[in-house]
PDB file of C-alpha atoms and ligand atoms in Angstrom:
ATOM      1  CA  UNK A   1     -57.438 -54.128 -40.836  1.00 96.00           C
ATOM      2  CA  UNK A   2     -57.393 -54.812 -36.986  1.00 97.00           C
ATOM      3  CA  UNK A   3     -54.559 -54.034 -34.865  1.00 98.00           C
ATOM      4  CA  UNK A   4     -54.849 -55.125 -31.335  1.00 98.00           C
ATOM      5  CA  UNK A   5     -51.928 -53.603 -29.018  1.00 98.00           C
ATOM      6  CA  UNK A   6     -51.219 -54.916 -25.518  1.00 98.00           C
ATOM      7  CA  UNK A   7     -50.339 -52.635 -22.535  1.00 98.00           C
ATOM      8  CA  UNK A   8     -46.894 -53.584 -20.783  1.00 98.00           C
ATOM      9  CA  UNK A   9     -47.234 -57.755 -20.256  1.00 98.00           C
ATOM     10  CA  UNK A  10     -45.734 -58.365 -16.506  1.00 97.00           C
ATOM     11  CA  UNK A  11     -43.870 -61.387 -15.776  1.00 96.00           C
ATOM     12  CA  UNK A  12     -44.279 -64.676 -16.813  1.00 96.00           C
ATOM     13  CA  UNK A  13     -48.443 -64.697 -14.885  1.00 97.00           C
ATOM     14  CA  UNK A  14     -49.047 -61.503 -18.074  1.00 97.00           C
ATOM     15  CA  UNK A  15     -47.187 -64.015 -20.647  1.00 98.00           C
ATOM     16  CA  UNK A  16     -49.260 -67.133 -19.516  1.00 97.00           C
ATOM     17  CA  UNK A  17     -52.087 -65.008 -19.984  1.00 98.00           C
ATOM     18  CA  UNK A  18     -51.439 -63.626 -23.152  1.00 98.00           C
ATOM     19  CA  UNK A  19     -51.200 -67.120 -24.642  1.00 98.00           C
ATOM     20  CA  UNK A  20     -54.205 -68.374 -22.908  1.00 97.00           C
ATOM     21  CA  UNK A  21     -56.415 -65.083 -23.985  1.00 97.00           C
ATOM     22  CA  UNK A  22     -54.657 -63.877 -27.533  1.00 98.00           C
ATOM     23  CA  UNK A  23     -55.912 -66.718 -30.308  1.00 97.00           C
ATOM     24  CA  UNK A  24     -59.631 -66.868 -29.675  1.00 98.00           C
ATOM     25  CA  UNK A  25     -59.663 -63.096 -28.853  1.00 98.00           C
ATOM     26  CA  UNK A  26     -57.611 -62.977 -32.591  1.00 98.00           C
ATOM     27  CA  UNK A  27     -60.155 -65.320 -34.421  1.00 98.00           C
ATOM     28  CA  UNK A  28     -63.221 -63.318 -32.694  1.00 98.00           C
ATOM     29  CA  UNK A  29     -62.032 -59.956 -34.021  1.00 98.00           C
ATOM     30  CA  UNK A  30     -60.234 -60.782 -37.219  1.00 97.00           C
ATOM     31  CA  UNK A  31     -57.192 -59.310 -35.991  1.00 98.00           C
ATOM     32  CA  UNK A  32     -54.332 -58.597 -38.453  1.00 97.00           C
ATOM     33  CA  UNK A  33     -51.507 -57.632 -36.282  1.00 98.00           C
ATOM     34  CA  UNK A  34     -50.660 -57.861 -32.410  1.00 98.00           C
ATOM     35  CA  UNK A  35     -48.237 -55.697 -30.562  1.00 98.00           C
ATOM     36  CA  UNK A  36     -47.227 -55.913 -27.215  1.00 98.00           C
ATOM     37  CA  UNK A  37     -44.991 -53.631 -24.802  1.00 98.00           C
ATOM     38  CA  UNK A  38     -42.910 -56.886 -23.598  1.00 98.00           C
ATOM     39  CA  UNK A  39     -39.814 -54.500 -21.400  1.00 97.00           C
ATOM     40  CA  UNK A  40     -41.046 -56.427 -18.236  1.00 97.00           C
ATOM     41  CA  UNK A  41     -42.176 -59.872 -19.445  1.00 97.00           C
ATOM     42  CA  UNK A  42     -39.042 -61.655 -17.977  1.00 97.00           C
ATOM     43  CA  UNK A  43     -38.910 -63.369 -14.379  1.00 94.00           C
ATOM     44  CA  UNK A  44     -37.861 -61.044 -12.603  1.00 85.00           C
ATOM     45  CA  UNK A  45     -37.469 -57.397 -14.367  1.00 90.00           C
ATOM     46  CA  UNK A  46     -36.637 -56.205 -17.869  1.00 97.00           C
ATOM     47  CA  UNK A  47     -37.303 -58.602 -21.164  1.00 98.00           C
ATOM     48  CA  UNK A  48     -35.175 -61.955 -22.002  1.00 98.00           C
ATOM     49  CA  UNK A  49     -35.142 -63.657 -24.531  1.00 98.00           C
ATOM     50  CA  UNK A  50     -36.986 -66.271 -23.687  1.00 98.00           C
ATOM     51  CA  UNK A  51     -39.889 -63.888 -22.741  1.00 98.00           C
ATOM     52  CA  UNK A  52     -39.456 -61.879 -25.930  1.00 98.00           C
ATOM     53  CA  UNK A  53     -40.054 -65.750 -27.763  1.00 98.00           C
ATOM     54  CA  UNK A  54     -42.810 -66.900 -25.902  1.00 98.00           C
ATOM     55  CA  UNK A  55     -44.841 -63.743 -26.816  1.00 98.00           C
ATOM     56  CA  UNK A  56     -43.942 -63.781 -30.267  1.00 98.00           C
ATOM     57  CA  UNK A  57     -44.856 -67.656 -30.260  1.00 98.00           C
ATOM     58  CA  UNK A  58     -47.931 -66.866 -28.601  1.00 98.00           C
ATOM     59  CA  UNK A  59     -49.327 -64.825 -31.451  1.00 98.00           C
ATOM     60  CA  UNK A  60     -48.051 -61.581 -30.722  1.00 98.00           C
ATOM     61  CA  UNK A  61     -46.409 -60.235 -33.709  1.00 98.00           C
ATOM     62  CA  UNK A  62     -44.279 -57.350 -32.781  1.00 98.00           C
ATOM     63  CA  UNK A  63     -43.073 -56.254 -29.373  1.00 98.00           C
ATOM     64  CA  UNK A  64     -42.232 -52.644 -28.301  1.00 98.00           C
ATOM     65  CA  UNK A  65     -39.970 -51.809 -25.108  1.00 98.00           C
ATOM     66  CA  UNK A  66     -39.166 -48.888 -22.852  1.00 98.00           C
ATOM     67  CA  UNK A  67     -37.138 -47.970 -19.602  1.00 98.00           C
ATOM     68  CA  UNK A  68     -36.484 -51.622 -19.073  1.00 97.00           C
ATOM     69  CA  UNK A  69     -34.921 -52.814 -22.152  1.00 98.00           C
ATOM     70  CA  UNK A  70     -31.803 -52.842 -20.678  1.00 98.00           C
ATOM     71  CA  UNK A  71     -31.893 -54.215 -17.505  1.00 97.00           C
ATOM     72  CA  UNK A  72     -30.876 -57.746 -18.855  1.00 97.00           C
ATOM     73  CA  UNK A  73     -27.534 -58.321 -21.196  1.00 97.00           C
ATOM     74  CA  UNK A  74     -28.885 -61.098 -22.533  1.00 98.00           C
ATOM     75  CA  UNK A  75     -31.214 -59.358 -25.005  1.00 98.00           C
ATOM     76  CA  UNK A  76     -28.953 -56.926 -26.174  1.00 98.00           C
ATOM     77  CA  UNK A  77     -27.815 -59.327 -28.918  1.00 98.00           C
ATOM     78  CA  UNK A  78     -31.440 -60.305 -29.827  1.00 98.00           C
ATOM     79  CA  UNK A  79     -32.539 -57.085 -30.257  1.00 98.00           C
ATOM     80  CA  UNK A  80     -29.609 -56.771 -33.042  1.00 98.00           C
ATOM     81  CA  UNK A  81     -30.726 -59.668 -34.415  1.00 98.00           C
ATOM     82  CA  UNK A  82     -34.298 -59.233 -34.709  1.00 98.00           C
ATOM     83  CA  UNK A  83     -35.166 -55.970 -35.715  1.00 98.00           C
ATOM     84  CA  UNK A  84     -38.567 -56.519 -37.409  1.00 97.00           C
ATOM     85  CA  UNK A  85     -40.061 -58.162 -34.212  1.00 98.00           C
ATOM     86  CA  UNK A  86     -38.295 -56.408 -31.328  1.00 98.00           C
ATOM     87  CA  UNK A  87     -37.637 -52.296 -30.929  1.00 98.00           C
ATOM     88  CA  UNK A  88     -36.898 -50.374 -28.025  1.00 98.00           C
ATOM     89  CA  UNK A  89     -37.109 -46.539 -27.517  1.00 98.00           C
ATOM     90  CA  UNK A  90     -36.173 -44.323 -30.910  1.00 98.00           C
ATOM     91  CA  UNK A  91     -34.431 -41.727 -28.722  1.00 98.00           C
ATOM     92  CA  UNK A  92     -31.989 -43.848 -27.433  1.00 98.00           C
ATOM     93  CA  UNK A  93     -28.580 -42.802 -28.667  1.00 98.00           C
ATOM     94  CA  UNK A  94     -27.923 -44.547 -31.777  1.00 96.00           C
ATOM     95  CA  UNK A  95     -24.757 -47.132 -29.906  1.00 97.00           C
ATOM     96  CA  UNK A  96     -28.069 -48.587 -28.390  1.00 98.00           C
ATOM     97  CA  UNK A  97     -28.341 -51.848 -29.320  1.00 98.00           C
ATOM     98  CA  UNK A  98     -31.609 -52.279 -31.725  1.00 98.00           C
ATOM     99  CA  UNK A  99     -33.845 -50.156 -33.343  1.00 98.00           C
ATOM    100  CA  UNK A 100     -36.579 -47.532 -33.062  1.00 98.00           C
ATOM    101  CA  UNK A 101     -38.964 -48.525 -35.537  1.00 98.00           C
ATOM    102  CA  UNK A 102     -39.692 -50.925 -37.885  1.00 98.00           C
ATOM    103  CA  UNK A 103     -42.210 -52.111 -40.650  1.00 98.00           C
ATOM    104  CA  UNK A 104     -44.287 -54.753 -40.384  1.00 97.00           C
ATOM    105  CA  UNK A 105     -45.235 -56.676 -43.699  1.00 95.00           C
ATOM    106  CA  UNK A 106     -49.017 -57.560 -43.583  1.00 90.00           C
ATOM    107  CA  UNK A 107     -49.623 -58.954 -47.383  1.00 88.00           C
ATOM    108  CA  UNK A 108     -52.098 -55.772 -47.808  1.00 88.00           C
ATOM    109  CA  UNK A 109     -50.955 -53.131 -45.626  1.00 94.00           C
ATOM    110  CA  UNK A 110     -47.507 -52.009 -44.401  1.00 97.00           C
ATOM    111  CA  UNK A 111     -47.487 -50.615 -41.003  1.00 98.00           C
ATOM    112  CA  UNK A 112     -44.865 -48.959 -39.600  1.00 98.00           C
ATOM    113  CA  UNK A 113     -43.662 -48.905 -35.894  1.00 98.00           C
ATOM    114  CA  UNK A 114     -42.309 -46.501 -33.638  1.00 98.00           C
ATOM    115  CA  UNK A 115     -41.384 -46.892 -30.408  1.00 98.00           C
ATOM    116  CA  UNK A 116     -40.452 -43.808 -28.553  1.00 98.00           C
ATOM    117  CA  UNK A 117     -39.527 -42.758 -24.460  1.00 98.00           C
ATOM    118  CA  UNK A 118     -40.694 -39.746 -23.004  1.00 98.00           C
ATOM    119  CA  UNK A 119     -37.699 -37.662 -21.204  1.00 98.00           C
ATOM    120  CA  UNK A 120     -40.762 -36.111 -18.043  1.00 98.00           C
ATOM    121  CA  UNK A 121     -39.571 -37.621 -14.872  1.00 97.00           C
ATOM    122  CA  UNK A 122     -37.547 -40.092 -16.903  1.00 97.00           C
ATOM    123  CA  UNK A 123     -34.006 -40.866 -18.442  1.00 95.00           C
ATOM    124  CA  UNK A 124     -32.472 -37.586 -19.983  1.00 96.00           C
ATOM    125  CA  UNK A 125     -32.741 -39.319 -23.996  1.00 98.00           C
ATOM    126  CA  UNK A 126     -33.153 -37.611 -27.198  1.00 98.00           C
ATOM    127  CA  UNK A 127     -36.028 -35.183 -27.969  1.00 98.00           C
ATOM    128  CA  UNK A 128     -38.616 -37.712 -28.378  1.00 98.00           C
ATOM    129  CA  UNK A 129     -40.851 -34.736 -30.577  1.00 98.00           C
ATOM    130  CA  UNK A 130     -37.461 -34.245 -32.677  1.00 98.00           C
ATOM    131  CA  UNK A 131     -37.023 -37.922 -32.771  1.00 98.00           C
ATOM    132  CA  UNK A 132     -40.190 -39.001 -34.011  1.00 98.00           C
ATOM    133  CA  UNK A 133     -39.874 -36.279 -36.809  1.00 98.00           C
ATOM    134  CA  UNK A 134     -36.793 -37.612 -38.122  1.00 98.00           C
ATOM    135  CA  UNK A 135     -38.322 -41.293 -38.191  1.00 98.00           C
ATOM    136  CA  UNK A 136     -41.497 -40.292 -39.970  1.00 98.00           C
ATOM    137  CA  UNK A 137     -39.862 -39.346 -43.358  1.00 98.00           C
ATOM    138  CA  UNK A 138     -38.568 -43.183 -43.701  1.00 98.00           C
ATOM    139  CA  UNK A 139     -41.937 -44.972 -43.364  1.00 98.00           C
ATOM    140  CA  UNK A 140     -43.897 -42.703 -45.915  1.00 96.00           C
ATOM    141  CA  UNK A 141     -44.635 -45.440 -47.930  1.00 96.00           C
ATOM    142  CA  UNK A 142     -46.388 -47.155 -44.919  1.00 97.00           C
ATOM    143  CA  UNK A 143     -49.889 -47.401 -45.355  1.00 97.00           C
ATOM    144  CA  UNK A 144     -50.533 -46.763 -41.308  1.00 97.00           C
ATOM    145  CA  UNK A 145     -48.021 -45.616 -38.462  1.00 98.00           C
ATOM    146  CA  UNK A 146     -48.419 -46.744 -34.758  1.00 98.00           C
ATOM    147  CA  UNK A 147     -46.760 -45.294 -31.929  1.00 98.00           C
ATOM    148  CA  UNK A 148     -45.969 -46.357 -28.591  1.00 98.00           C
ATOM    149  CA  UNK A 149     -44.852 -43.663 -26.472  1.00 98.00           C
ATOM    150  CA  UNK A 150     -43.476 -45.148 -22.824  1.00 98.00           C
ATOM    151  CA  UNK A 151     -43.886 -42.379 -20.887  1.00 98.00           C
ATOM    152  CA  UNK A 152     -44.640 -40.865 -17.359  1.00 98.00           C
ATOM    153  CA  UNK A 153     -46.313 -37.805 -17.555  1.00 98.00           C
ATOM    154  CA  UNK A 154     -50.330 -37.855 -18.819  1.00 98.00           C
ATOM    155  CA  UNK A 155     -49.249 -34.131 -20.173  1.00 98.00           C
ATOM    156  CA  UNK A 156     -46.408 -35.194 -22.176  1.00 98.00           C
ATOM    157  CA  UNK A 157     -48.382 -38.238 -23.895  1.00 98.00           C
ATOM    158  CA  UNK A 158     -51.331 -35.576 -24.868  1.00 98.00           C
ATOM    159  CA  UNK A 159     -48.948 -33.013 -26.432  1.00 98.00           C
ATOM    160  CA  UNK A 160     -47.607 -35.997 -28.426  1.00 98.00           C
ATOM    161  CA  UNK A 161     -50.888 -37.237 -29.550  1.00 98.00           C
ATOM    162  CA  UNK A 162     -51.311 -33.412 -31.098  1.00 98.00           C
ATOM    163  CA  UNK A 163     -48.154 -33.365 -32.456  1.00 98.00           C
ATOM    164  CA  UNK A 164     -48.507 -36.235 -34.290  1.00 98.00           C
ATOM    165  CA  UNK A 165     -52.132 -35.831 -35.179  1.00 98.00           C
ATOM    166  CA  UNK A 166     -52.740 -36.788 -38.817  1.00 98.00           C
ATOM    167  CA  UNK A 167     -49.228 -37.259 -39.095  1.00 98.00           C
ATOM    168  CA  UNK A 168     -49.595 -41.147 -37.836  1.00 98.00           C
ATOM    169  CA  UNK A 169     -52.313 -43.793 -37.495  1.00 98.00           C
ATOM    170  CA  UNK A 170     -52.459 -44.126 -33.614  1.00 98.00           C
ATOM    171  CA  UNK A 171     -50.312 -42.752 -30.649  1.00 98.00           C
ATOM    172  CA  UNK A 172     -50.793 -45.297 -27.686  1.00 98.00           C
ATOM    173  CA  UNK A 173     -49.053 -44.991 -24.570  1.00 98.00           C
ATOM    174  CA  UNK A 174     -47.355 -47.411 -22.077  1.00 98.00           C
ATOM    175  CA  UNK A 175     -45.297 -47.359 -18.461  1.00 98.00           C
ATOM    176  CA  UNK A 176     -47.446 -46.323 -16.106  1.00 98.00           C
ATOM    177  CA  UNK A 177     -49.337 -50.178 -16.070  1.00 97.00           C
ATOM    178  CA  UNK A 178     -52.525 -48.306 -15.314  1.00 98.00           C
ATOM    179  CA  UNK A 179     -54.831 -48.139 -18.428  1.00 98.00           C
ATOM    180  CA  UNK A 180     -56.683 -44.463 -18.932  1.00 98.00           C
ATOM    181  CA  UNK A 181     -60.503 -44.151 -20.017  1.00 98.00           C
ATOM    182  CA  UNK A 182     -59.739 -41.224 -22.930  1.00 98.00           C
ATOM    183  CA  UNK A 183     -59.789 -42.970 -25.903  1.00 98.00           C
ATOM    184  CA  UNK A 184     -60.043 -40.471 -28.541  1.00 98.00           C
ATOM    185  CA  UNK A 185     -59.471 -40.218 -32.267  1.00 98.00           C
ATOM    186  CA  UNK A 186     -58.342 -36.360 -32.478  1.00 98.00           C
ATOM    187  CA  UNK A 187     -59.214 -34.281 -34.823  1.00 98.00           C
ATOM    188  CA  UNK A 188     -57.160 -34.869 -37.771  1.00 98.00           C
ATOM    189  CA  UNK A 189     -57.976 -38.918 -37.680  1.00 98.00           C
ATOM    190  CA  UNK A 190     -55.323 -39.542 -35.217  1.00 98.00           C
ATOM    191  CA  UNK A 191     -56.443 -42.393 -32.862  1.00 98.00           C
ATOM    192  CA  UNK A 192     -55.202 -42.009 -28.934  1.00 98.00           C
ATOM    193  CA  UNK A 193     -54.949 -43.488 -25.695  1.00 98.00           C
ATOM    194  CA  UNK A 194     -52.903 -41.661 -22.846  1.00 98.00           C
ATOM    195  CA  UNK A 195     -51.855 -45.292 -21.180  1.00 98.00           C
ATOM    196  CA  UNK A 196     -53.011 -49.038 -22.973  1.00 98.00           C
ATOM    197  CA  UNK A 197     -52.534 -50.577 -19.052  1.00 98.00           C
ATOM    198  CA  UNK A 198     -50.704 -54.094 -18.831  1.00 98.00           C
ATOM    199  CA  UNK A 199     -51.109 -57.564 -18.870  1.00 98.00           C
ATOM    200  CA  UNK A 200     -50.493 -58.554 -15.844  1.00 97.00           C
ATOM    201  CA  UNK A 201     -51.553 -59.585 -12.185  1.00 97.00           C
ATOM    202  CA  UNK A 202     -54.861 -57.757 -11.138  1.00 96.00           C
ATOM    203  CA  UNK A 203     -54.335 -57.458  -7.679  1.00 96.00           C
ATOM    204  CA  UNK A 204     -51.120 -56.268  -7.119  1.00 96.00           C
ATOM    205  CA  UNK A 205     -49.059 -52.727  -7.557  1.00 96.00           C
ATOM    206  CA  UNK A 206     -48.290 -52.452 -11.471  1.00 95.00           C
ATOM    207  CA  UNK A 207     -48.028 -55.989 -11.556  1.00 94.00           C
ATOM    208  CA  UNK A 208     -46.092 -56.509  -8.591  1.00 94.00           C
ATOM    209  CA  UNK A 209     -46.594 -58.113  -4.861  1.00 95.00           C
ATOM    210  CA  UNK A 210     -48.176 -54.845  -2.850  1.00 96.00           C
ATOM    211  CA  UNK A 211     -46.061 -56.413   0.425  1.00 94.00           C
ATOM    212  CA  UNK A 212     -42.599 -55.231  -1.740  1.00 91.00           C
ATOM    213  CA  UNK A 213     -43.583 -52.250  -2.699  1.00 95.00           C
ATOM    214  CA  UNK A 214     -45.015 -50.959   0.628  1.00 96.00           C
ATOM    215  CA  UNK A 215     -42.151 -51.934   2.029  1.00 95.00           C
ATOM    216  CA  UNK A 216     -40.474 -49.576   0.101  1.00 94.00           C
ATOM    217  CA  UNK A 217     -42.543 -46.769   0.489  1.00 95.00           C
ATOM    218  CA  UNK A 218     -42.455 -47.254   4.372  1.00 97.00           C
ATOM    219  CA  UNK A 219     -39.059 -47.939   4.888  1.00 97.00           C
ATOM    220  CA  UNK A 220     -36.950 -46.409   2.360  1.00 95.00           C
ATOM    221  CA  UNK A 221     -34.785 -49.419   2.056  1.00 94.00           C
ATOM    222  CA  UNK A 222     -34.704 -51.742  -0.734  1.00 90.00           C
ATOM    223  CA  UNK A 223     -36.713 -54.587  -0.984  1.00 90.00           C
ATOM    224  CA  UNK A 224     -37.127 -57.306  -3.630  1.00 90.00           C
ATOM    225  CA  UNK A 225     -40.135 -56.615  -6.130  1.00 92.00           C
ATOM    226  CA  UNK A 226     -41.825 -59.699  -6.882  1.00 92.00           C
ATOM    227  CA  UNK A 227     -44.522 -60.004  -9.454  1.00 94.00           C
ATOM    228  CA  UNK A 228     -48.096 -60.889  -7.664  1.00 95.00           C
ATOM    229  CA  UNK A 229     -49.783 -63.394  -8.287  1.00 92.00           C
ATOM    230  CA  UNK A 230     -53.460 -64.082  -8.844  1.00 92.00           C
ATOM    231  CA  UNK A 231     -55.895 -63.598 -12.224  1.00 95.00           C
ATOM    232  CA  UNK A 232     -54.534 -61.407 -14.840  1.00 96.00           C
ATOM    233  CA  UNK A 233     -56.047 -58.328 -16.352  1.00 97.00           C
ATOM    234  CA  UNK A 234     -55.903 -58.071 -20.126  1.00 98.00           C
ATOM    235  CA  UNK A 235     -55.434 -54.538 -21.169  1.00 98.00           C
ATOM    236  CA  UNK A 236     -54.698 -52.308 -24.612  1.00 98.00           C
ATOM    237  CA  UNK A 237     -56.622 -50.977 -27.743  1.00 98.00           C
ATOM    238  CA  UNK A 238     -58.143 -53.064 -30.657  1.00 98.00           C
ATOM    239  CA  UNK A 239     -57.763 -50.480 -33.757  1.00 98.00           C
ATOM    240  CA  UNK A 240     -60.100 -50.831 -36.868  1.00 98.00           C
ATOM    241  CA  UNK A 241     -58.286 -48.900 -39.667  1.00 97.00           C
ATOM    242  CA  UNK A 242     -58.338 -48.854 -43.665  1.00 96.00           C
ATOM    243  CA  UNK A 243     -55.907 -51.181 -44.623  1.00 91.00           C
ATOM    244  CA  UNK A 244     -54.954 -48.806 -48.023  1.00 91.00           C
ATOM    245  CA  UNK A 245     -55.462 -45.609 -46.319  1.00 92.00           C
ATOM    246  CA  UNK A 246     -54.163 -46.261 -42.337  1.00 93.00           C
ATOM    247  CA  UNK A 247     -58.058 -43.930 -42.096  1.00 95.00           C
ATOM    248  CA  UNK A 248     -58.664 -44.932 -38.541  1.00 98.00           C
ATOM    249  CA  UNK A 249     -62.924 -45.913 -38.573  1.00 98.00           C
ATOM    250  CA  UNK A 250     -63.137 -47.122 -34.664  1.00 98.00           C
ATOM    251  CA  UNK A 251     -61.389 -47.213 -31.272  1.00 98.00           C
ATOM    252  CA  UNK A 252     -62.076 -49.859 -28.726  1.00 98.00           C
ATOM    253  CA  UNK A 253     -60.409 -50.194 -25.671  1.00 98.00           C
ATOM    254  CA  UNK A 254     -59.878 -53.626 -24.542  1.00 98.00           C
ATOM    255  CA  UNK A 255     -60.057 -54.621 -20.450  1.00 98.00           C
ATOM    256  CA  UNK A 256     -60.837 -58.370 -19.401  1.00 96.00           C
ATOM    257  CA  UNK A 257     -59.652 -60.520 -16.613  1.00 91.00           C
TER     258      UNK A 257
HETATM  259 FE1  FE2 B 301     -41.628 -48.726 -18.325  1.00 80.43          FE
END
């Protein structure tokens, strides 16, 4: 089977583009399943759910979150209510609304889903490590296991991938927007990627107007963060894997505009 997973999509620019790019890229590569780090696919910041629909109508079949999850009330209700298409961080505490993982029903295959936040230069959460090994007992009977680990630091992504290695299909991380050359599959079969990139606006800071953000950094006072505008770049990891055994055969990164 083919998984394709897409780096954090930006804004509504990263949503147009994932429904201009995703079905011929689908029929081209026969893929099976497509998920998506949506946390900042609303106008604006954080995921809506109108955002969180228009991916999911686009083709994308599953959509992981992070740091932003949050930001807007309006989801917290539609993350309740959709738990096999929609999960946000694991380590969360457990009022959170939504869940940490999920299973995904292909006909052949059952993959499960875990969505995890790393606590390095982020929010104080759970143990993500002690998290992820309390999760992993409930999807043994998945054939394969993906997880997306939103986190900051490169080192605490790596250490993951290790500790997870053989353990789980792929470990594929997400936040930092800016995709990293080391695709791997480590040496138990486990297949890795430090950070999948984004979907979003090519010229721009993460996704957003440069102008904003320099402001920022110059000034120290707030400004506004606007999502840039301009062609988008189409960024993650297409994942060929044995649908019976979750055996991972090849790792290709994926990076158009
Ligand atoms: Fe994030």
């Amino acid at each position: 089977m083919n998984i394709l997973f897409l780096g954090d999509v930006v804004g509504q620019p990263g949503c147009q583009a994932v429904r201009r790019f995703l079905p011929g890229f689908k029929r081209e590569h026969s893929v099976d399943v497509v998920i998506a780090n949506g946390e900042n696919s609303a106008i604006g910041n954080g995921i809506l759910p109108q955002s969180a629909n228009h991916l999911l109508d686009s083709g994308v079949d599953l959509l992981t979150t992070g740091n932003h999850v949050f930001r807007r009330r309006e989801i917290y209700p539609y993350l309740d209510a959709h738990p096999g298409q929609i999960i946000r961080p694991a380590n969360y505490p457990s009022s959170a609304p939504g869940g940490g993982y999920t299973v995904y029903a292909g006909g052949r295959f059952q993959l499960g889903v875990i969505n995890l936040m790393g606590v390095v230069f982020m929010e104080a959460l759970d143990n993500p490590f002690h998290t992820v090994d309390q999760i992993l007992p409930k999807l043994k009977d998945c054939n394969a296991i993906l997880v997306d680990f939103h986190a900051e630091a490169t080192g605490e992504k790596r250490a993951m991938g290790f500790y997870l290695d053989g353990r789980v299909t792929a470990v594929i991380g997400t936040h930092t927007h800016v995709q990293t050359a080391d695709e791997q599959i480590l040496p138990k079969g486990t297949a890795y990627l430090t950070d999948a990139g984004m979907v979003g606006p090519e010229q721009s800071v993460l996704g957003v107007k440069p102008e904003a953000v320099l402001k920022r950094h110059l000034t120290h006072m707030p400004s506004r963060f606007e999502t840039a505008d301009g062609p988008c770049r189409i960024q993650g990891i297409l994942l060929n894997v044995e649908a019976k055994s979750g055996k991972v055969n090849k790792v290709t990164r994926v990076n158009l505009v």
